[in-house]
XYZ file of C-alpha atoms in Angstrom:
681
model
C 50.696 103.240 128.124
C 54.205 104.505 129.039
C 55.087 104.770 132.631
C 56.370 108.282 132.079
C 52.931 109.743 130.587
C 51.916 112.892 132.378
C 48.342 111.779 133.334
C 46.517 113.741 135.679
C 49.842 115.776 136.668
C 49.662 117.436 133.261
C 48.976 121.283 133.111
C 47.869 122.135 129.233
C 47.291 125.698 130.308
C 50.977 126.500 130.119
C 51.460 129.120 127.535
C 54.641 127.758 125.883
C 53.029 124.158 125.665
C 49.265 124.866 124.841
C 48.332 123.182 121.582
C 45.234 122.352 119.837
C 45.422 118.335 119.953
C 44.045 117.002 116.677
C 45.516 113.288 117.186
C 43.942 110.423 119.161
C 44.073 110.304 122.858
C 46.808 107.807 123.077
C 49.055 109.902 120.716
C 48.655 112.887 122.747
C 49.645 111.280 125.751
C 52.772 109.768 124.218
C 53.701 113.052 122.912
C 53.495 114.456 126.276
C 55.578 111.501 127.661
C 58.248 112.898 125.033
C 57.975 116.130 126.532
C 58.727 115.141 130.081
C 61.630 113.281 128.948
C 63.124 116.171 127.200
C 62.140 118.267 130.498
C 63.797 115.707 132.770
C 67.161 115.583 130.564
C 67.158 119.492 131.159
C 67.977 118.733 134.722
C 71.706 117.536 134.086
C 72.385 121.007 132.736
C 69.512 123.363 133.666
C 71.321 126.419 132.159
C 72.761 124.709 128.939
C 71.808 125.423 125.115
C 69.518 122.361 125.076
C 69.360 118.432 125.638
C 71.095 115.759 123.681
C 68.358 114.287 121.132
C 69.653 111.133 120.827
C 69.538 110.525 124.638
C 65.871 111.673 124.699
C 64.963 109.637 121.478
C 66.753 106.400 122.977
C 64.782 106.873 126.165
C 61.849 107.360 124.281
C 62.262 104.374 122.067
C 63.114 102.280 125.252
C 59.640 103.489 126.442
C 57.744 102.388 123.423
C 56.967 105.817 122.158
C 57.253 105.893 118.295
C 57.968 108.715 115.650
C 54.199 109.981 116.154
C 55.118 110.788 119.695
C 57.898 112.771 118.617
C 55.806 114.608 116.082
C 53.061 115.273 118.666
C 55.778 116.810 120.919
C 57.237 118.964 118.368
C 53.783 120.481 117.839
C 53.500 121.077 121.453
C 56.455 123.193 121.436
C 59.542 120.755 121.399
C 62.335 122.154 118.733
C 65.308 120.547 117.242
C 68.326 122.518 116.481
C 71.003 121.852 113.800
C 73.762 120.738 116.123
C 71.608 117.742 117.314
C 69.992 119.034 120.440
C 66.332 119.533 121.510
C 64.986 122.656 123.184
C 61.738 122.966 125.213
C 60.445 126.639 126.059
C 58.791 126.336 129.718
C 60.277 122.940 130.489
C 60.469 124.035 134.262
C 56.937 124.471 134.616
C 56.144 121.173 132.859
C 58.801 119.273 134.965
C 57.339 120.682 138.350
C 53.374 120.131 136.977
C 54.233 116.177 137.102
C 53.963 114.221 140.294
C 57.461 113.048 141.522
C 57.350 109.413 140.755
C 56.752 110.119 136.812
C 59.529 112.205 137.158
C 61.984 109.777 138.803
C 60.481 107.029 136.209
C 61.486 109.541 133.232
C 65.112 109.707 134.872
C 65.405 106.257 135.224
C 64.860 105.945 131.370
C 67.311 108.529 130.629
C 69.713 106.789 132.959
C 69.471 103.559 131.010
C 69.578 105.278 127.658
C 73.011 107.234 128.626
C 75.742 105.319 126.828
C 79.404 106.227 126.345
C 81.962 107.933 128.632
C 80.850 111.399 127.364
C 77.570 110.569 128.997
C 78.865 108.585 132.197
C 78.332 111.873 134.313
C 74.586 112.540 133.241
C 73.647 108.942 133.535
C 74.981 108.870 136.912
C 72.956 111.971 137.768
C 69.703 110.562 136.185
C 70.286 107.572 138.225
C 70.475 109.580 141.310
C 67.350 111.693 140.437
C 65.418 108.626 139.588
C 66.038 106.908 143.147
C 63.641 107.379 145.722
C 66.586 107.303 148.350
C 69.951 107.771 146.704
C 72.945 107.063 148.822
C 76.297 108.641 149.451
C 78.151 105.892 147.233
C 76.156 107.033 144.224
C 77.362 110.739 145.005
C 80.875 109.687 145.379
C 80.509 107.794 141.866
C 78.940 110.890 140.423
C 81.934 113.268 141.847
C 84.387 110.976 140.219
C 83.089 110.670 136.676
C 84.740 112.889 133.953
C 84.847 113.462 130.343
C 81.334 115.608 130.033
C 80.572 119.045 129.360
C 81.445 121.847 132.150
C 77.831 122.603 132.829
C 76.742 119.051 133.073
C 79.728 118.496 135.191
C 78.785 121.317 137.537
C 75.460 120.204 137.976
C 76.602 116.675 138.930
C 79.115 118.032 141.348
C 76.539 119.972 143.060
C 74.138 117.110 143.344
C 76.927 115.086 144.604
C 77.690 117.627 147.472
C 74.172 117.367 148.732
C 74.758 113.571 149.292
C 78.060 113.781 150.993
C 78.090 113.449 154.805
C 81.429 114.992 155.432
C 81.133 118.712 155.513
C 84.745 119.092 154.144
C 83.693 116.830 151.330
C 80.566 118.863 150.636
C 82.827 121.965 150.511
C 85.442 120.312 148.027
C 82.535 119.385 145.734
C 80.772 122.680 146.062
C 84.134 124.646 145.002
C 84.760 121.945 142.112
C 81.234 122.693 141.010
C 81.778 126.326 141.124
C 84.845 126.141 138.729
C 83.187 124.264 136.096
C 80.395 126.480 136.174
C 83.127 129.175 135.631
C 84.406 127.265 132.686
C 81.255 126.967 131.187
C 80.524 130.901 130.999
C 78.113 130.911 134.156
C 79.900 133.251 136.571
C 76.823 133.861 138.337
C 75.968 130.276 139.130
C 79.636 129.973 139.970
C 79.457 132.618 142.504
C 76.185 131.270 144.208
C 77.804 127.758 144.675
C 81.098 129.246 146.228
C 78.710 131.400 148.557
C 76.512 128.188 149.774
C 80.240 126.807 151.082
C 79.360 129.288 153.691
C 80.457 128.005 157.293
C 81.430 124.623 156.326
C 84.531 123.074 157.689
C 87.054 123.597 154.735
C 90.439 122.482 154.638
C 93.430 124.856 153.882
C 93.417 123.409 150.036
C 89.715 123.794 149.592
C 90.215 127.367 151.048
C 92.948 127.756 148.449
C 90.647 126.469 145.527
C 87.772 128.883 146.491
C 90.010 131.575 146.227
C 91.369 130.631 143.026
C 87.781 130.355 141.529
C 86.809 133.736 142.946
C 89.985 135.325 141.478
C 89.561 133.847 138.246
C 86.076 135.102 138.181
C 86.951 138.732 139.015
C 89.908 138.574 136.450
C 87.293 138.549 133.873
C 84.554 140.656 135.682
C 85.821 142.631 138.647
C 88.292 145.185 139.802
C 91.811 143.454 138.747
C 93.540 144.570 141.804
C 90.946 142.394 143.788
C 91.455 139.465 141.467
C 95.183 139.725 141.859
C 95.144 139.586 145.577
C 92.803 136.767 145.793
C 95.187 134.681 143.279
C 97.916 135.578 145.238
C 96.333 134.157 148.443
C 95.419 130.981 146.378
C 98.924 130.518 145.136
C 99.976 130.630 149.042
C 97.467 128.187 150.089
C 97.531 125.829 147.023
C 100.414 123.583 145.591
C 101.390 122.071 142.341
C 98.939 122.980 139.199
C 96.512 124.976 141.070
C 99.360 127.114 142.797
C 100.775 127.643 139.071
C 97.469 128.449 137.743
C 96.878 131.077 140.560
C 100.310 132.511 140.148
C 99.666 132.814 136.314
C 96.054 134.426 136.642
C 97.824 137.031 139.253
C 100.400 137.699 136.626
C 97.642 138.054 134.016
C 96.055 140.656 136.808
C 99.084 142.692 136.932
C 99.220 142.838 133.380
C 95.840 144.262 133.180
C 96.472 146.826 135.755
C 99.628 147.768 134.003
C 101.980 147.072 136.769
C 105.096 145.794 135.144
C 107.012 144.625 137.858
C 104.244 143.011 139.649
C 103.510 141.017 136.308
C 107.450 140.083 136.194
C 107.255 138.718 140.175
C 103.860 137.045 139.563
C 104.938 135.155 136.407
C 108.581 134.529 137.462
C 107.868 132.696 140.519
C 108.144 128.937 140.373
C 105.580 127.638 142.984
C 106.572 124.243 144.655
C 105.148 120.884 143.081
C 105.276 121.668 139.793
C 106.799 119.121 137.695
C 110.119 120.225 136.229
C 109.170 118.250 133.035
C 106.320 120.746 132.319
C 108.478 122.510 129.898
C 106.084 124.585 128.388
C 105.062 126.295 131.257
C 108.675 126.860 132.509
C 109.383 128.545 129.163
C 106.319 130.580 129.273
C 107.149 131.811 132.669
C 110.712 132.563 131.943
C 110.212 133.901 128.243
C 107.430 136.422 129.676
C 109.772 137.645 132.345
C 112.829 137.932 130.610
C 110.863 139.795 127.562
C 110.082 142.304 129.729
C 113.836 142.974 131.245
C 117.223 143.340 129.781
C 117.077 139.591 128.516
C 114.912 140.035 125.615
C 116.505 137.871 123.203
C 116.123 134.989 126.015
C 112.752 135.497 126.268
C 111.753 135.538 122.666
C 113.613 132.223 122.096
C 111.755 130.407 125.022
C 108.369 132.100 123.999
C 108.943 130.683 120.379
C 109.491 127.345 122.345
C 106.171 127.666 123.839
C 104.479 128.550 120.344
C 106.367 125.557 118.600
C 105.125 123.226 121.350
C 101.491 124.017 121.124
C 101.354 122.098 117.996
C 99.223 119.266 119.257
C 97.423 121.219 122.034
C 93.700 121.143 122.474
C 93.148 123.013 125.721
C 91.678 126.553 125.154
C 93.284 128.190 127.918
C 96.790 126.699 126.840
C 96.219 127.747 123.362
C 95.252 131.314 124.411
C 98.549 131.685 126.646
C 100.634 130.374 123.655
C 99.099 133.195 121.520
C 99.938 135.778 124.025
C 103.383 134.407 124.016
C 103.503 134.721 120.269
C 102.417 138.334 120.433
C 105.243 139.284 123.051
C 107.632 137.583 120.817
C 106.589 139.542 117.787
C 105.236 136.445 115.851
C 101.646 138.123 115.027
C 100.652 135.648 112.486
C 101.518 132.764 114.924
C 99.255 134.449 117.277
C 96.471 134.790 114.931
C 96.769 131.019 114.293
C 96.462 130.018 117.694
C 93.560 132.308 118.541
C 91.655 130.755 115.731
C 92.485 127.282 117.503
C 91.874 128.507 120.864
C 88.468 129.600 119.483
C 87.474 126.569 117.779
C 88.685 124.145 120.900
C 86.374 126.564 123.201
C 83.536 125.684 121.338
C 84.131 121.995 120.702
C 84.460 121.741 124.465
C 81.804 123.930 125.597
C 84.227 126.353 127.628
C 82.202 129.647 127.573
C 84.564 131.253 129.937
C 87.341 130.857 127.206
C 85.322 131.826 124.249
C 85.422 135.533 124.793
C 89.353 135.515 125.700
C 89.815 133.467 122.563
C 88.139 135.913 120.498
C 90.044 138.960 122.151
C 93.353 137.358 121.297
C 92.073 137.035 117.644
C 90.799 140.246 117.308
C 94.015 141.650 118.766
C 96.141 139.717 116.769
C 93.995 140.601 113.457
C 94.465 144.350 114.179
C 98.214 144.112 114.866
C 98.745 142.135 111.408
C 96.734 144.798 109.734
C 93.491 142.829 108.771
C 91.244 145.479 110.086
C 87.830 143.748 108.648
C 88.678 140.648 110.390
C 89.556 142.244 113.563
C 86.205 144.117 113.706
C 84.244 140.487 112.915
C 85.946 139.001 115.707
C 85.697 141.858 118.115
C 81.912 142.148 117.361
C 81.312 138.285 117.916
C 83.785 138.900 121.192
C 81.227 141.497 122.493
C 78.405 139.259 122.184
C 80.281 136.293 123.707
C 81.763 138.531 126.698
C 78.093 139.851 127.398
C 76.741 136.144 127.418
C 79.566 134.877 129.534
C 79.147 138.056 132.222
C 82.814 139.192 131.230
C 82.878 143.026 131.459
C 86.843 143.341 131.617
C 87.012 141.164 128.154
C 84.349 143.376 127.009
C 86.314 146.613 127.477
C 88.921 145.136 125.367
C 86.860 144.278 122.656
C 85.412 147.731 122.497
C 88.825 149.310 122.529
C 89.624 146.798 119.463
C 86.623 148.172 117.771
C 87.424 151.804 118.505
C 91.040 151.360 116.907
C 89.516 149.725 113.829
C 86.615 152.127 113.793
C 89.395 154.888 113.619
C 89.657 153.735 110.002
C 86.629 154.061 108.440
C 83.810 155.473 110.932
C 82.961 158.923 111.868
C 84.275 160.095 115.175
C 81.238 159.659 116.896
C 81.497 155.681 116.482
C 84.972 155.690 117.584
C 84.157 157.674 120.643
C 81.423 155.279 121.418
C 83.629 152.414 121.723
C 86.166 154.168 123.469
C 84.021 155.385 126.064
C 82.411 152.003 126.587
C 86.002 150.633 127.128
C 87.204 153.660 129.470
C 83.897 153.359 131.492
C 84.902 149.848 132.708
C 88.487 150.459 132.570
C 88.122 153.097 135.056
C 85.972 150.984 137.400
C 87.998 147.900 137.115
C 91.669 149.233 136.743
C 92.205 148.031 133.156
C 95.213 149.829 132.022
C 95.662 148.121 128.967
C 92.141 148.575 127.915
C 92.305 152.509 128.779
C 95.428 152.928 126.713
C 94.092 151.186 123.657
C 90.836 153.371 123.690
C 93.005 156.770 124.011
C 95.300 155.547 121.114
C 91.905 154.849 119.191
C 90.668 158.569 120.026
C 93.959 160.143 118.854
C 94.277 157.889 115.496
C 90.665 159.449 115.025
C 92.008 162.965 115.404
C 94.798 162.278 112.871
C 92.641 160.860 110.302
C 90.653 164.092 110.048
C 94.010 166.356 110.175
C 93.611 167.271 113.932
C 97.486 166.632 114.604
C 97.178 169.227 117.661
C 94.627 167.187 119.636
C 95.924 163.707 118.879
C 99.570 164.923 119.978
C 97.725 166.150 123.129
C 96.273 162.655 123.725
C 99.475 160.817 122.798
C 101.716 162.731 124.861
C 101.158 161.521 128.429
C 100.484 157.834 127.025
C 104.015 157.514 125.500
C 106.083 159.925 128.086
C 106.503 159.212 131.562
C 104.726 160.308 134.650
C 101.590 159.030 136.570
C 99.601 159.284 133.158
C 101.844 156.873 131.428
C 100.167 154.182 129.018
C 100.189 150.589 129.346
C 103.865 149.269 129.266
C 103.030 146.273 126.981
C 101.115 148.421 124.275
C 102.438 152.368 124.689
C 105.305 151.634 122.387
C 102.659 150.835 119.580
C 101.356 154.483 119.905
C 104.625 156.058 119.484
C 104.518 156.253 115.578
C 101.224 158.098 116.069
C 102.861 160.249 118.485
C 105.707 161.209 116.517
C 103.412 162.210 113.550
C 101.316 163.881 115.264
C 103.505 166.085 117.122
C 105.478 166.880 113.983
C 102.350 167.782 112.050
C 101.548 169.915 115.137
C 104.792 171.781 114.990
C 106.162 169.946 118.390
C 108.513 167.509 117.467
C 110.532 168.000 120.905
C 108.656 165.631 123.002
C 108.615 163.073 120.113
C 112.409 162.907 119.942
C 112.614 161.818 123.247
C 110.119 159.124 123.085
C 111.777 157.881 119.981
C 114.702 156.602 122.145
C 112.895 154.435 124.115
C 110.998 153.185 120.944
C 114.473 152.490 119.339
C 115.300 149.931 122.070
C 111.671 148.310 121.637
C 112.126 147.840 118.038
C 115.683 146.248 118.567
C 114.120 143.753 120.724
C 111.775 142.236 117.946
C 108.384 142.846 119.415
C 106.449 143.982 116.479
C 107.385 143.041 112.818
C 106.202 146.368 111.728
C 108.378 148.166 114.216
C 111.692 148.757 111.975
C 109.437 150.137 109.029
C 107.740 152.800 111.585
C 111.062 153.849 113.447
C 112.412 154.726 109.883
C 109.344 156.475 109.057
C 109.494 158.382 112.708
C 113.077 159.256 111.777
C 112.272 160.657 108.575
C 109.533 162.923 109.992
C 112.034 164.260 112.404
C 114.602 164.887 110.004
C 112.531 167.424 107.928
C 115.020 169.831 108.353
C 117.434 167.675 106.641
C 115.825 166.845 103.109
C 118.883 164.348 102.376
C 118.385 162.244 105.666
C 114.300 162.501 105.537
C 114.289 160.918 102.006
C 116.697 158.381 102.927
C 114.501 157.450 105.909
C 111.285 157.599 103.765
C 112.835 155.133 101.342
C 114.341 152.800 103.881
C 110.659 152.844 105.517
C 109.116 151.670 102.397
C 111.667 148.996 101.737
C 111.003 147.626 105.318
C 107.263 147.793 104.536
C 107.715 145.058 101.963
C 108.931 142.639 104.081
C 106.489 143.217 107.048
C 103.441 143.598 105.366
C 100.323 145.633 106.511
C 98.495 147.725 104.023
C 97.470 150.382 106.350
C 100.942 151.375 107.853
C 102.517 151.378 104.535
C 99.854 153.441 103.171
C 100.367 155.826 106.289
C 104.151 155.909 105.228
C 103.554 156.478 101.379
C 101.118 159.218 102.319
C 103.781 161.045 104.619
C 106.267 160.721 102.317
C 103.857 162.019 99.359
C 102.883 164.983 101.316
C 106.697 165.950 102.278
C 107.496 165.504 98.538
C 104.470 167.885 97.507
C 105.883 170.530 99.983
C 109.258 170.167 98.890
C 108.277 170.846 94.985
C 108.437 167.242 93.815
C 104.809 166.719 92.564
C 105.604 163.924 90.036
C 107.049 161.757 92.680
C 104.500 162.784 95.322
C 101.644 161.927 92.962
C 102.907 158.553 92.560
C 103.202 157.915 96.439
C 99.801 159.375 97.019
C 98.093 157.193 94.497
C 99.855 154.196 96.050
C 98.712 155.116 99.275
C 95.201 156.020 98.322
C 94.607 152.596 96.890
C 96.040 151.004 99.800
C 93.842 152.422 102.055
C 90.897 151.890 99.977
C 92.169 148.040 99.854
C 92.257 148.053 103.492
C 88.795 149.773 104.023
C 90.756 152.878 105.668
C 88.086 155.440 103.879
C 88.602 158.267 106.319
C 92.148 158.253 105.570
C 91.574 157.612 102.099
C 89.650 160.970 101.897
C 92.534 162.761 103.568
C 94.933 161.432 100.729
C 92.537 162.245 98.138
C 92.619 165.735 99.083
C 96.306 165.737 99.054
C 96.521 164.262 95.605
C 94.218 167.071 94.386
C 96.445 169.414 95.778
C 99.327 168.071 93.252
C 97.007 168.836 90.431
C 96.403 164.964 89.729
C 93.230 163.981 88.141
C 91.052 161.506 89.649
C 91.796 157.919 88.562
C 88.358 157.297 87.360
C 86.887 160.484 85.969
C 83.063 161.030 86.160
C 81.250 162.976 83.693
C 80.969 166.890 84.734
C 78.065 168.623 85.723
C 76.354 166.252 87.837
C 76.790 168.307 90.882
C 74.472 170.865 89.531
C 71.828 167.971 90.199
C 72.033 168.918 94.025
C 70.510 171.519 96.163
C 72.472 174.571 97.527
C 72.626 172.721 100.814
C 73.472 169.551 99.671
C 76.283 170.952 97.603
C 77.894 172.811 100.348
C 77.702 169.763 102.530
C 79.370 167.728 99.631
C 82.156 170.190 99.157
C 82.984 170.054 102.948
C 82.832 166.296 102.968
C 85.303 166.203 99.880
C 87.608 168.383 101.698
C 87.996 165.621 104.527
C 85.498 167.002 107.051
C 83.565 164.833 109.325
C 79.769 165.078 109.725
C 80.231 166.842 113.007
C 82.946 169.153 111.629
C 80.558 169.777 108.638
C 77.590 170.600 111.112
C 79.566 173.281 113.036
C 80.611 174.766 109.714
C 77.200 175.020 108.487
C 75.311 175.822 111.832
C 73.153 172.824 111.565
C 72.764 169.470 113.344
C 75.027 166.205 112.809
C 71.730 164.607 111.870
C 70.839 167.076 109.535
C 74.305 166.684 107.651
C 73.671 162.758 107.483
C 70.562 162.986 106.318
C 71.666 165.211 103.334
C 74.813 163.176 102.678
C 72.538 160.108 102.316
C 70.570 161.841 99.801
C 73.768 163.180 97.889
C 75.169 159.761 97.751
C 71.845 158.320 96.439
C 71.379 161.085 93.894
C 74.767 160.973 92.496
C 74.936 157.095 92.511
C 78.053 156.786 94.593
C 78.677 154.970 97.820
C 81.705 156.405 99.732
C 83.320 159.714 100.824
C 86.341 159.078 98.461
C 84.179 158.668 95.496
C 82.342 161.874 96.536
C 85.609 163.786 96.704
C 86.717 162.577 93.338
C 83.604 163.772 92.059
C 84.020 167.189 93.530
C 87.413 167.540 92.480
C 87.061 166.439 88.717
C 83.939 168.752 88.385
C 85.210 171.846 90.281
C 89.000 171.888 89.816
C 89.764 170.127 86.493
C 93.544 169.865 85.624
C 94.093 172.094 82.722
């Protein structure tokens, strides 16, 4: 019989592990021994995703347990995962039900089975847990181990802290354990460990490290003004790399707050003790500070060096930083590549804290590049990751991205839901960037359904001056929407003032789509001078060809086509509107496509794919009224107000209309209504 069999200490009444044993008694006991080994293996990372199957199986083999024991354990609740791990529901109850000596025997087997540098820390921890009287020397050895996942490292350091006689050493290890818990994406555990430092005698350096960890936790989940002060305090107490990390964190907090000068001050300061040869971080600091001032060209060159030197980088945080540099330098494609690499690295290294941030960068980069479907996929995954890691600030940014994507192909309620989720956290935690993006999304949804007056009212304060001004890093991105809304609302005066700042921003090369959008804005503001307007529209289309982005090109073509129709040039207008319709459909912007389809009908154009006439006669009178309103571009809520019914009733009837007519989108419905009721003669 194995030395780790559970014996009398086993409680088979535990719900998660209760089974009907059909095998002989010896096999039953062997299976329970495997369960105990798995439960003991969890102690190296109690909150982890499972335990290393290879480690448990090697320990089981050393105890003389064969394949039948593993089969019995699996029937009792042990589960294998595709990534080579074992999971055990109810493992804590099982572990505590066994007497201490049998638990220690299980840990000794696991310690002997832990091989390789990656399992060194786990092996030392099992040695500690397997010893009746562990000594301080083992704690020192455990604290010095490297190369293990952050969750295991945090557990190891917490155990090593208990073995330290010196309170200062104990505090140092607890703070280090908290930092590894943070990196593993376990903020609650990190805060518990920091709180346990309590009244221990700590050095100034350890105080600085504790402030650094607290600040980084608050940066992801808490008021960012508080995070900045904690990080600046840490920068004052720390030296070398810790001081630099604190400075960069304080700069990031200032960015989230929308404090332009605070950001430049924090990112531009060079703490003492940082190696001059660390050229990547020097370039990053110089580049970001210069890009926000009058030396944008110098900043862009420095930031591009950061991107170029990230080729061999494997650390997720450094890759995310390089991706942010690429965005500011106007290299959106590089930002997307770096975001993908940061995501892969975070997954590989088990850095749960960096996973939501990498997804945020990737979602935002895809949004800027015009790949809205990918942006939605990454933002939705980012929402799940941020929730799992307890990072509400990152969650707010993901909801802001989802609101912007929803403004292309979702009803106004969906946009409002995501924007509201972003704004709720933004208001509590001071997230100016997330709030600006959310308000921009709401305005873009207004534009998509033809409400230019409301869109202009939302955007005016963001892109103008005063206390309600939008975030300095993203407000210029909303200027093209503001100009369009202001012109269509008949109030172009304010847009002309904002355009001057936009010209400077475009010249600094912050966005590859900027030159095309600038020409479009100039065309809109030149409606009183047809020759200039036409020239600027043509320039915008030409610039779009080199910049990419279906959505923005479609917006230019649609606005140009509308203007041509109103200047009585329907043939050229139809060509542009058809191009815009195809582009909107290709990038999934169905709400905008519906608006263009209505404009195309006004030119007298027949739909591209004629439907057989007479199919609308299959609808009930109420269904037909709803279909006609939707075909005009109304949202469900607008149809409900027009017909004095509830939005739920409209949604119900519209689903039946789609099913009865055999169509799948509002665009198809608009084409069918147009062809049936307004045939070209």
